[in-house]
Every structure is written in structure tokens, then in C-alpha cells.
CSV table of C-alpha atoms and ligand atoms in Angstrom, one decimal:
chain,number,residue,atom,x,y,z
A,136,UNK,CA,3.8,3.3,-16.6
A,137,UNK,CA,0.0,2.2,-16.6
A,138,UNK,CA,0.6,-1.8,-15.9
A,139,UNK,CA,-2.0,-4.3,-14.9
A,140,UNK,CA,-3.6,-5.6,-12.0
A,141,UNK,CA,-2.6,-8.9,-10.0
A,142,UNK,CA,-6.6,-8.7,-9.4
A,143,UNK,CA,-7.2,-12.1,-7.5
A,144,UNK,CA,-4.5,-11.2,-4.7
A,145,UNK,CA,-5.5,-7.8,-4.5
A,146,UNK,CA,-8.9,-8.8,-4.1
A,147,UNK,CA,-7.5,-10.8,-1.1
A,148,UNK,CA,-5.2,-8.8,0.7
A,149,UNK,CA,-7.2,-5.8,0.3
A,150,UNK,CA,-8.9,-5.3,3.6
A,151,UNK,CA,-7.2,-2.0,4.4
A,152,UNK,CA,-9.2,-0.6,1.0
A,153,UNK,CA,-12.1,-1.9,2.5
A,154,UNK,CA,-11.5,-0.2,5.2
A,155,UNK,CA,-11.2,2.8,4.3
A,156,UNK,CA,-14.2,2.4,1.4
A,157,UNK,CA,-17.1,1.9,4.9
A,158,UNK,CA,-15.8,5.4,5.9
A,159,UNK,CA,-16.1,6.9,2.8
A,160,UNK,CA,-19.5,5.0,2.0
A,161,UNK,CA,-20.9,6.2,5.2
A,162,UNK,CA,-20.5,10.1,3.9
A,163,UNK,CA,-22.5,9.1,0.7
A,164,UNK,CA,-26.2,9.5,1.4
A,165,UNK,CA,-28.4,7.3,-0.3
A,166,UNK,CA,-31.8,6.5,-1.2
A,167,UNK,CA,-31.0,3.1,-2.1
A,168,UNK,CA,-32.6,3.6,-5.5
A,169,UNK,CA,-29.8,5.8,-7.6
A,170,UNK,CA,-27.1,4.9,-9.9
A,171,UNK,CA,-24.1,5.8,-8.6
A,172,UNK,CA,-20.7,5.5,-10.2
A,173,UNK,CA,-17.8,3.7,-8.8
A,174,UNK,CA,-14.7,5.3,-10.4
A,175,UNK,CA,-11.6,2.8,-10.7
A,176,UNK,CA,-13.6,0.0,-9.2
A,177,UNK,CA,-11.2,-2.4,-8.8
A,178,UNK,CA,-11.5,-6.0,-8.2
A,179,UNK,CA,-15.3,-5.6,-6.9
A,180,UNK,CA,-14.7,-5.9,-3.2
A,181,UNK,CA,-16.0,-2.2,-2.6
A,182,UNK,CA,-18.2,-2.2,-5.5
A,183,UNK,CA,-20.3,-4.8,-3.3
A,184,UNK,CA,-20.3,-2.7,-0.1
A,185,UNK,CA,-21.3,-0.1,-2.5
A,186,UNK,CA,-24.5,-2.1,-4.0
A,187,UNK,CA,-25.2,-3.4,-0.8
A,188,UNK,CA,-26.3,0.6,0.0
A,189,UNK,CA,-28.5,0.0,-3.2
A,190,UNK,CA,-31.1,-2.8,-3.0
A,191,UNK,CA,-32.8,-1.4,-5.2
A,192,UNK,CA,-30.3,1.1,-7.5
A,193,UNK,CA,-27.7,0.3,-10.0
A,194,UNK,CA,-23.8,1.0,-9.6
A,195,UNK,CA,-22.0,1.8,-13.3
A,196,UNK,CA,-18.0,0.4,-11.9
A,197,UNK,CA,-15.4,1.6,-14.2
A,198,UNK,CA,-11.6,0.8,-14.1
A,199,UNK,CA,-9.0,0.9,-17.0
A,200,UNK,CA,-7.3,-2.5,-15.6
A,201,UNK,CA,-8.3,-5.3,-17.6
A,202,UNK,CA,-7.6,-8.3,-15.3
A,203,UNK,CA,-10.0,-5.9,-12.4
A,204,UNK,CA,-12.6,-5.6,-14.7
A,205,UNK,CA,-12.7,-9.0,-15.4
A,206,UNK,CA,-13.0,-9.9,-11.9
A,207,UNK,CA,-15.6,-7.2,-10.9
A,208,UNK,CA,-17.9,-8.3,-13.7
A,209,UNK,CA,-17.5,-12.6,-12.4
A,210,UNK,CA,-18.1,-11.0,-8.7
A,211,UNK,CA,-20.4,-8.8,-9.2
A,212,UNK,CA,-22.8,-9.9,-12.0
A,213,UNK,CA,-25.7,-8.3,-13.2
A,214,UNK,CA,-26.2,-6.5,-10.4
A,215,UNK,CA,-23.6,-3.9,-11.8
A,216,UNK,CA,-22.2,-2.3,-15.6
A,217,UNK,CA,-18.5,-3.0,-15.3
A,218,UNK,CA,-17.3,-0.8,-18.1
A,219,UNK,CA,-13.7,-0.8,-19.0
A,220,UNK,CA,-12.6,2.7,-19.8
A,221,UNK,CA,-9.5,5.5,-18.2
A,222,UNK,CA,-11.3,7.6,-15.9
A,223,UNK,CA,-9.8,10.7,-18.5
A,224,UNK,CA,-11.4,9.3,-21.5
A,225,UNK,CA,-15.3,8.6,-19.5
A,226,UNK,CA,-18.2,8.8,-21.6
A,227,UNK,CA,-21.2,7.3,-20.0
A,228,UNK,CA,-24.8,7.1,-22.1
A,229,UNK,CA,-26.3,7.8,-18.9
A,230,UNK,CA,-25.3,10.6,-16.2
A,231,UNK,CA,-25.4,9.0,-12.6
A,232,UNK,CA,-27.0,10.3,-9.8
A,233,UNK,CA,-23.9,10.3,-7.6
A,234,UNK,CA,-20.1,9.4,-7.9
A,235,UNK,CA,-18.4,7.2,-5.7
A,236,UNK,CA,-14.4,6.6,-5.6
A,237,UNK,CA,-11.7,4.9,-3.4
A,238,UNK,CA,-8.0,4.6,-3.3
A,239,UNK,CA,-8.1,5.5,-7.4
A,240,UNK,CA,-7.2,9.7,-8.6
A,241,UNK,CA,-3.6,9.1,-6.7
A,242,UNK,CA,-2.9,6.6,-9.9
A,243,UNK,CA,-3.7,9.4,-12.5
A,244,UNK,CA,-1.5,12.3,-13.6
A,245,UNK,CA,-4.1,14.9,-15.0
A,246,UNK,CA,-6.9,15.7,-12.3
A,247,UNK,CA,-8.0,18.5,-14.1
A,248,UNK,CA,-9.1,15.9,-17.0
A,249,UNK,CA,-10.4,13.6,-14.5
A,250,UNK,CA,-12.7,16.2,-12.5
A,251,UNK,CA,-14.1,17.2,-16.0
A,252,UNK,CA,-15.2,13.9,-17.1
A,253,UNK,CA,-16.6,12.6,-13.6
A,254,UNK,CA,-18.8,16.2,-13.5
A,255,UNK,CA,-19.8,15.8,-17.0
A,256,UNK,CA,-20.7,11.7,-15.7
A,257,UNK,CA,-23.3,13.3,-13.1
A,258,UNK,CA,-26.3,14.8,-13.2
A,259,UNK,CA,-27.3,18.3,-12.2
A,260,UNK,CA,-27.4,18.1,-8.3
A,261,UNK,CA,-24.9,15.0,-7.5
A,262,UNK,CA,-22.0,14.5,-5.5
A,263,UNK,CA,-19.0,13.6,-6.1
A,264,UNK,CA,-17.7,11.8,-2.6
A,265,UNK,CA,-14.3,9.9,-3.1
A,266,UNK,CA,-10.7,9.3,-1.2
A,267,UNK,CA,-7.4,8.8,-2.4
A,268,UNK,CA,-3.6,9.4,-1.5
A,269,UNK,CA,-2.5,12.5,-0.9
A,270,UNK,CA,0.1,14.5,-0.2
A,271,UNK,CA,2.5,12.5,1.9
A,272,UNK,CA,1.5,9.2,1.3
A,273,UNK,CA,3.6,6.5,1.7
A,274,UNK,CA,7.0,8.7,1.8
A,275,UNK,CA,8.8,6.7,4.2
A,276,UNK,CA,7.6,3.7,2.4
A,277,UNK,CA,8.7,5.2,-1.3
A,278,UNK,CA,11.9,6.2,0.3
A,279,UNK,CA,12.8,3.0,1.4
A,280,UNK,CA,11.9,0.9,-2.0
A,281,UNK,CA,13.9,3.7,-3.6
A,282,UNK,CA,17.1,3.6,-1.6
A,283,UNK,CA,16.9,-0.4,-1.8
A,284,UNK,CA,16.4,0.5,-5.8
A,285,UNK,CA,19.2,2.5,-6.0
A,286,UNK,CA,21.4,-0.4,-4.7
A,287,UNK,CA,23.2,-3.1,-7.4
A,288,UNK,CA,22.2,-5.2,-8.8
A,289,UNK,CA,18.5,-3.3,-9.0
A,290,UNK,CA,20.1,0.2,-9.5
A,291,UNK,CA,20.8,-0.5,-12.9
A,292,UNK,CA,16.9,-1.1,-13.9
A,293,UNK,CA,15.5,1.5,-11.2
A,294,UNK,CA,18.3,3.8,-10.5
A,295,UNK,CA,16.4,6.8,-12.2
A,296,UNK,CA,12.9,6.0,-11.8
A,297,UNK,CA,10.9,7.9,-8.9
A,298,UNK,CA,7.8,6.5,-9.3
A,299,UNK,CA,4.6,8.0,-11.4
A,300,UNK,CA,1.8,8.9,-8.2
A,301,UNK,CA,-0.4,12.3,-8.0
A,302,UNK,CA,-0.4,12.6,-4.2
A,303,UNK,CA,-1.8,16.3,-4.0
A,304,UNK,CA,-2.2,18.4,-1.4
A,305,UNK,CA,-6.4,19.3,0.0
A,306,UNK,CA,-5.4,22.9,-1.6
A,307,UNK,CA,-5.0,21.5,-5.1
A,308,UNK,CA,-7.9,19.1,-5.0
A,309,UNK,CA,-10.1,22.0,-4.4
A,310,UNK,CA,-8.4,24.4,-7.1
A,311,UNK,CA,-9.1,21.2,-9.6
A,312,UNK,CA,-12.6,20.4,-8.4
A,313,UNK,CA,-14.0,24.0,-8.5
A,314,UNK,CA,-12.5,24.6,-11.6
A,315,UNK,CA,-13.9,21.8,-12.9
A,316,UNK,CA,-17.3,23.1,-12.4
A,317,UNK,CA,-17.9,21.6,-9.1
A,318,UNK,CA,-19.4,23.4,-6.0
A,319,UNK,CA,-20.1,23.1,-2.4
A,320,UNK,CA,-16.1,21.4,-2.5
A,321,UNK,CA,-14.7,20.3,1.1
A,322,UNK,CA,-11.3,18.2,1.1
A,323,UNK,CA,-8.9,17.5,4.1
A,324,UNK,CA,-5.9,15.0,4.1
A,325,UNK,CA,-6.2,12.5,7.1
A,326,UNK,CA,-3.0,10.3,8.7
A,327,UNK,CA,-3.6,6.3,8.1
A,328,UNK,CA,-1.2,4.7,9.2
A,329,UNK,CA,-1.7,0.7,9.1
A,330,UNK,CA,0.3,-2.8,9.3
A,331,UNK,CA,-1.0,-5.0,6.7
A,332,UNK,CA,-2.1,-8.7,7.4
A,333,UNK,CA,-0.2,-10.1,4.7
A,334,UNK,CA,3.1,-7.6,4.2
A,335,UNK,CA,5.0,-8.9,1.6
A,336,UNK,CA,1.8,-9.5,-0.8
A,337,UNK,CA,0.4,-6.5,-0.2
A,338,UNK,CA,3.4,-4.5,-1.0
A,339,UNK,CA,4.2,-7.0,-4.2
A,340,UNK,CA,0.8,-6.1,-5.4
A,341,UNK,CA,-0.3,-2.9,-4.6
A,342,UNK,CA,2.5,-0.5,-3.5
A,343,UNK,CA,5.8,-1.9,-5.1
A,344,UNK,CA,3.4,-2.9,-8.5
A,345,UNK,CA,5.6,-0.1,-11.0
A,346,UNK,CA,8.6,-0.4,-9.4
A,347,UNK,CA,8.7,-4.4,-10.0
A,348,UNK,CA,7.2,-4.2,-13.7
A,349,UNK,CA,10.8,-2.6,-14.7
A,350,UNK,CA,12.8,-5.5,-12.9
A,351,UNK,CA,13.6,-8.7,-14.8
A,352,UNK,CA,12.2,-11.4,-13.6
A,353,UNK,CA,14.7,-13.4,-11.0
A,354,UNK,CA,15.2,-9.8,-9.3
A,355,UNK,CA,11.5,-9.3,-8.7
A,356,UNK,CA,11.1,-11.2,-5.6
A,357,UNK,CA,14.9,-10.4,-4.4
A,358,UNK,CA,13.8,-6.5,-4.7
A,359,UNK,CA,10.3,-6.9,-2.5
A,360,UNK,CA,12.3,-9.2,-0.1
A,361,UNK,CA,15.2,-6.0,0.2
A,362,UNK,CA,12.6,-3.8,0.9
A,363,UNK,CA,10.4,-6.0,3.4
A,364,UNK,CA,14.1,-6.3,5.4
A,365,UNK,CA,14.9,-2.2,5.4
A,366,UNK,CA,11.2,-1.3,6.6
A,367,UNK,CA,11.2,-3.7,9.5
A,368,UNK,CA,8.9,-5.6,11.3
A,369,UNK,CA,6.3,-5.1,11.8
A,370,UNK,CA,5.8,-3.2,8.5
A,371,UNK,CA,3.9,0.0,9.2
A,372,UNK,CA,3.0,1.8,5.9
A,373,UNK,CA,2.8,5.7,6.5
A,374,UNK,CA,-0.8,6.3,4.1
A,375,UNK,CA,-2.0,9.7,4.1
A,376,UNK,CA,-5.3,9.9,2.5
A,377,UNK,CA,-7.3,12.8,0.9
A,378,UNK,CA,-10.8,13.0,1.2
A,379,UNK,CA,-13.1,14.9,-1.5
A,380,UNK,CA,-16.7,16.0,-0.9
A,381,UNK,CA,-18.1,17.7,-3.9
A,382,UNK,CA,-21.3,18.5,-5.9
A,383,UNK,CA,-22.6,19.3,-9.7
A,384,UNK,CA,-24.3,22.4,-9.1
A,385,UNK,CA,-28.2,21.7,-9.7
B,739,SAM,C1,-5.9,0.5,-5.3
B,739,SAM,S1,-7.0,0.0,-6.6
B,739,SAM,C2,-8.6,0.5,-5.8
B,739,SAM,C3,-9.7,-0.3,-6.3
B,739,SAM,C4,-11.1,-0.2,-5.5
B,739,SAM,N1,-11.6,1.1,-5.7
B,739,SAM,C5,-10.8,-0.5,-4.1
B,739,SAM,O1,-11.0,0.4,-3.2
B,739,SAM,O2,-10.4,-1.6,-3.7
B,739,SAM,C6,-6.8,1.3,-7.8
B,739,SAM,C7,-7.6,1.1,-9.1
B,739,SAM,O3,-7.6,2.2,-9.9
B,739,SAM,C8,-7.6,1.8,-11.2
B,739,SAM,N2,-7.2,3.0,-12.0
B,739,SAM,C9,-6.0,3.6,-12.0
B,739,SAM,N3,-5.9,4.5,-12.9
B,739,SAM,C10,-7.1,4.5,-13.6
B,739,SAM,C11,-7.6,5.3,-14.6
B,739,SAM,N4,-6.9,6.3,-15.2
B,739,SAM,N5,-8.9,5.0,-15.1
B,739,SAM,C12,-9.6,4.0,-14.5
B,739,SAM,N6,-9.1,3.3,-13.5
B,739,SAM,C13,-7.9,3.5,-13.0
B,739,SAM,C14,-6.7,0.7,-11.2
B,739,SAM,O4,-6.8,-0.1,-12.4
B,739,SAM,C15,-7.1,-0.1,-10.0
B,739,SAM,O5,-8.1,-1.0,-10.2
């Protein structure tokens, strides 16, 4: 299932992404005058943190979600090349000097694919720094919204679907990368556990996005309501994130 964006709210309730996007920033060093990629930029919200790094550089922000690139390119201007494209299918005219990615490669099946086209995307010499979910993410949150899925009356819509997310292990990130071409490859999974300010919204939008795209309509807000009540409050979400540092050999 590869479903749109609710881009305005996630732009909003986003702040955890944010978050997590200064800490991966902060392992980027820049010059301030590169072009760096921002793979599966979103709504725009990091892509500014990102040009803010690059007064005077360019950021190329890709994302295959129509209604984000549409918000990225009224937020962000000229002052980036919002591209619409899958990260598997990237062609860029221009290699980058650096690639820059948050919260994305969790939301795409082939990483072997992915690792090819964001090496072939660099030049000789750049790194690749980017985070993502991995292995662990979210169980106890997927395992509730699936035991509430199993349930009438959303069994019959849900019942067999176990969600479509890559959350790899640091082993298999590296395997990809390196075979990808990539060198000088250092990944390690880190516990994030967090409380979002707006629960309900942020799991309608971001985490419970799939599972609500095969509901019908009147049980869309029923299902995110079932699930709010089984996790609790306050609603902790169990993110496990895996971090990728990794270079195109020069
Ligand atoms: C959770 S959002 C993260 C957005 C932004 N990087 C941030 O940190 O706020 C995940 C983004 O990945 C994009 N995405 C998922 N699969 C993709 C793919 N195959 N190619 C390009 N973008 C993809 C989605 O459209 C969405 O905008």
C-alpha cells in the first residue's frame, strides 16, 4: 500500500521528526556551500533545518508523496528543487555532494534498490548520513492497532493485513550499504521512546496511515479511537531508530 500524505497535519504534529532530524543534522558536516540531498523530504519542516546548515548551498528534497511535495515546494521556495520521484526510481541530472535522510527507508521494501540509487545520486567522496526505524520499532504500538484490527467490526477489513514496514536490523543495513558500493559504513539501532503532544493526530497521520486507508469511512475514526483506549494514557510510542553513516568511496 503506497497511500498519500495528510501533509498539513503532519507538518504540524511533527515535532518528534524534528527532533530526531537536529541529531541527525548535527553528524552531517557541512561547509555551508554543498548540495545535499534530502531523501523523502516530507512536508519541509526538516528540509528547512537542513538549508538553514546551507546559507549558501542548495538542498535537492525528494519524496514520492504528492500532497508533501506540494507543501515542501510552498514552504520552501526557491531556496530548494522539490522533485517528486520514489527513492528506487532516483535519477538526479546532478550528483550531490552529500545525502541527507530522516524517518524515510523504514517506508520502502527494497533497500538494496534504494542504497544503489542514493550512491549513484552522490559524488565520489560523499556521505550518506540518514535515520530511520529499525528493528523493533513501534512493536507494542503495531501490536496493539492489530489486536484492536482483529476485533469486529474492523476484523473484516484488517483481519489479514500486518502492515507493509522495513524495520531492519544495524546487521542488514550494513550488508545493504556495502553491497551497494558504500564504504566507511557505521550503523547502530538506538531506543526512542516518546509521548506525542497531540496523540490521537499523530497516530491518525503518521503511524495508523495504512492501516486506516483499508477502513471505510465511518470506522476510520472508531478504529484510531480503539486503539488510543488499549495503549493508554499517556500514550508512549516504543520507536526504535536506526542510524546509517556511510560514504561513496572517493
Ligand atoms: C515520516 S515522513 C518523514 C518526512 C521528513 N523526512 C521528516 O523527517 O519529517 C516519511 C516520508 O517518506 C516518504 N517516502 C516513503 N516512501 C518513499 C519512497 N519510496 N520514495 C520517496 N519518498 C518516500 C513519504 O512520502 C513521507 O513524506
Amino acid at each position: 500500500m503506497n497511500v498519500d500524505w495528510e501533509a498539513s497535519t503532519y507538518d504540524r504534529v511533527s515535532h518528534i521528526q524534528a527532533e530526531w532530524a537536529r541529531a541527525v543534522l548535527d553528524r552531517l558536516p557541512l561547509n555551508g556551500d554543498e548540495t545535499v540531498l534530502d531523501a523523502g523530504c516530507g512536508s519541509g519542516r526538516v528540509t528547512a533545518m537542513l538549508l538553514e546548515r546551507l546559507p549558501h548551498g542548495h538542498v535537492v528534497a525528494v519524496d514520492a508523496a504528492p500532497s508533501m511535495v506540494e507543501h515542501a515546494r510552498k514552504a520552501l521556495g526557491d531556496r530548494a528543487t522539490v522533485i517528486l520521484s520514489d527513492l528506487t526510481e532516483l535519477e538526479l541530472d546532478e550528483p550531490v555532494d552529500a545525502a541527507f535522510s530522516n524517518a524515510v527507508f523504514h517506508w520502502i521494501m527494497d533497500h538494496e534498490r534504494l542504497f544503489q540509487r542514493l550512491h549513484a545520486a552522490l559524488k565520489p567522496g560523499g556521505r550518506l548520513i540518514a535515520q530511520y526505524g529499525g528493528q523493533g520499532n513501534v512493536e507494542n504500538f503495531h501490536d496493539a492497532a492489530r489486536l484492536v484490527g482483529a476485533e469486529p467490526p474492523f476484523a473484516e477489513y484488517l483481519g489479514e493485513w500486518h502492515g507493509a514496514w522495513n524495520f531492519t536490523s544495524a546487521d542488514y543495513a550494513r550488508e545493504k550499504l556495502e553491497a551497494a558500493g558504500f564504504t566507511d559504513v557505521e550503523t547502530w539501532l538506538e531506543p526512542a521512546p516518546m509521548i506525542p503532544e497531540e496523540p490521537r493526530e499523530f497516530i491518525r497521520v503518521v503511524c495508523l496511515r495504512q492501516y486506516l486507508e483499508s477502513l471505510p469511512d465511518d470506522l476510520k475514526d472508531r478504529y484510531v479511537d480503539a486503539v488510543a483506549d488499549r495503549l493508554g494514557n499517556p500514550l508512549e510510542l516504543d520507536y526504535v531508530r536506526l542510524n546509517v553513516d556511510a560514504r561513496r568511496p572517493a
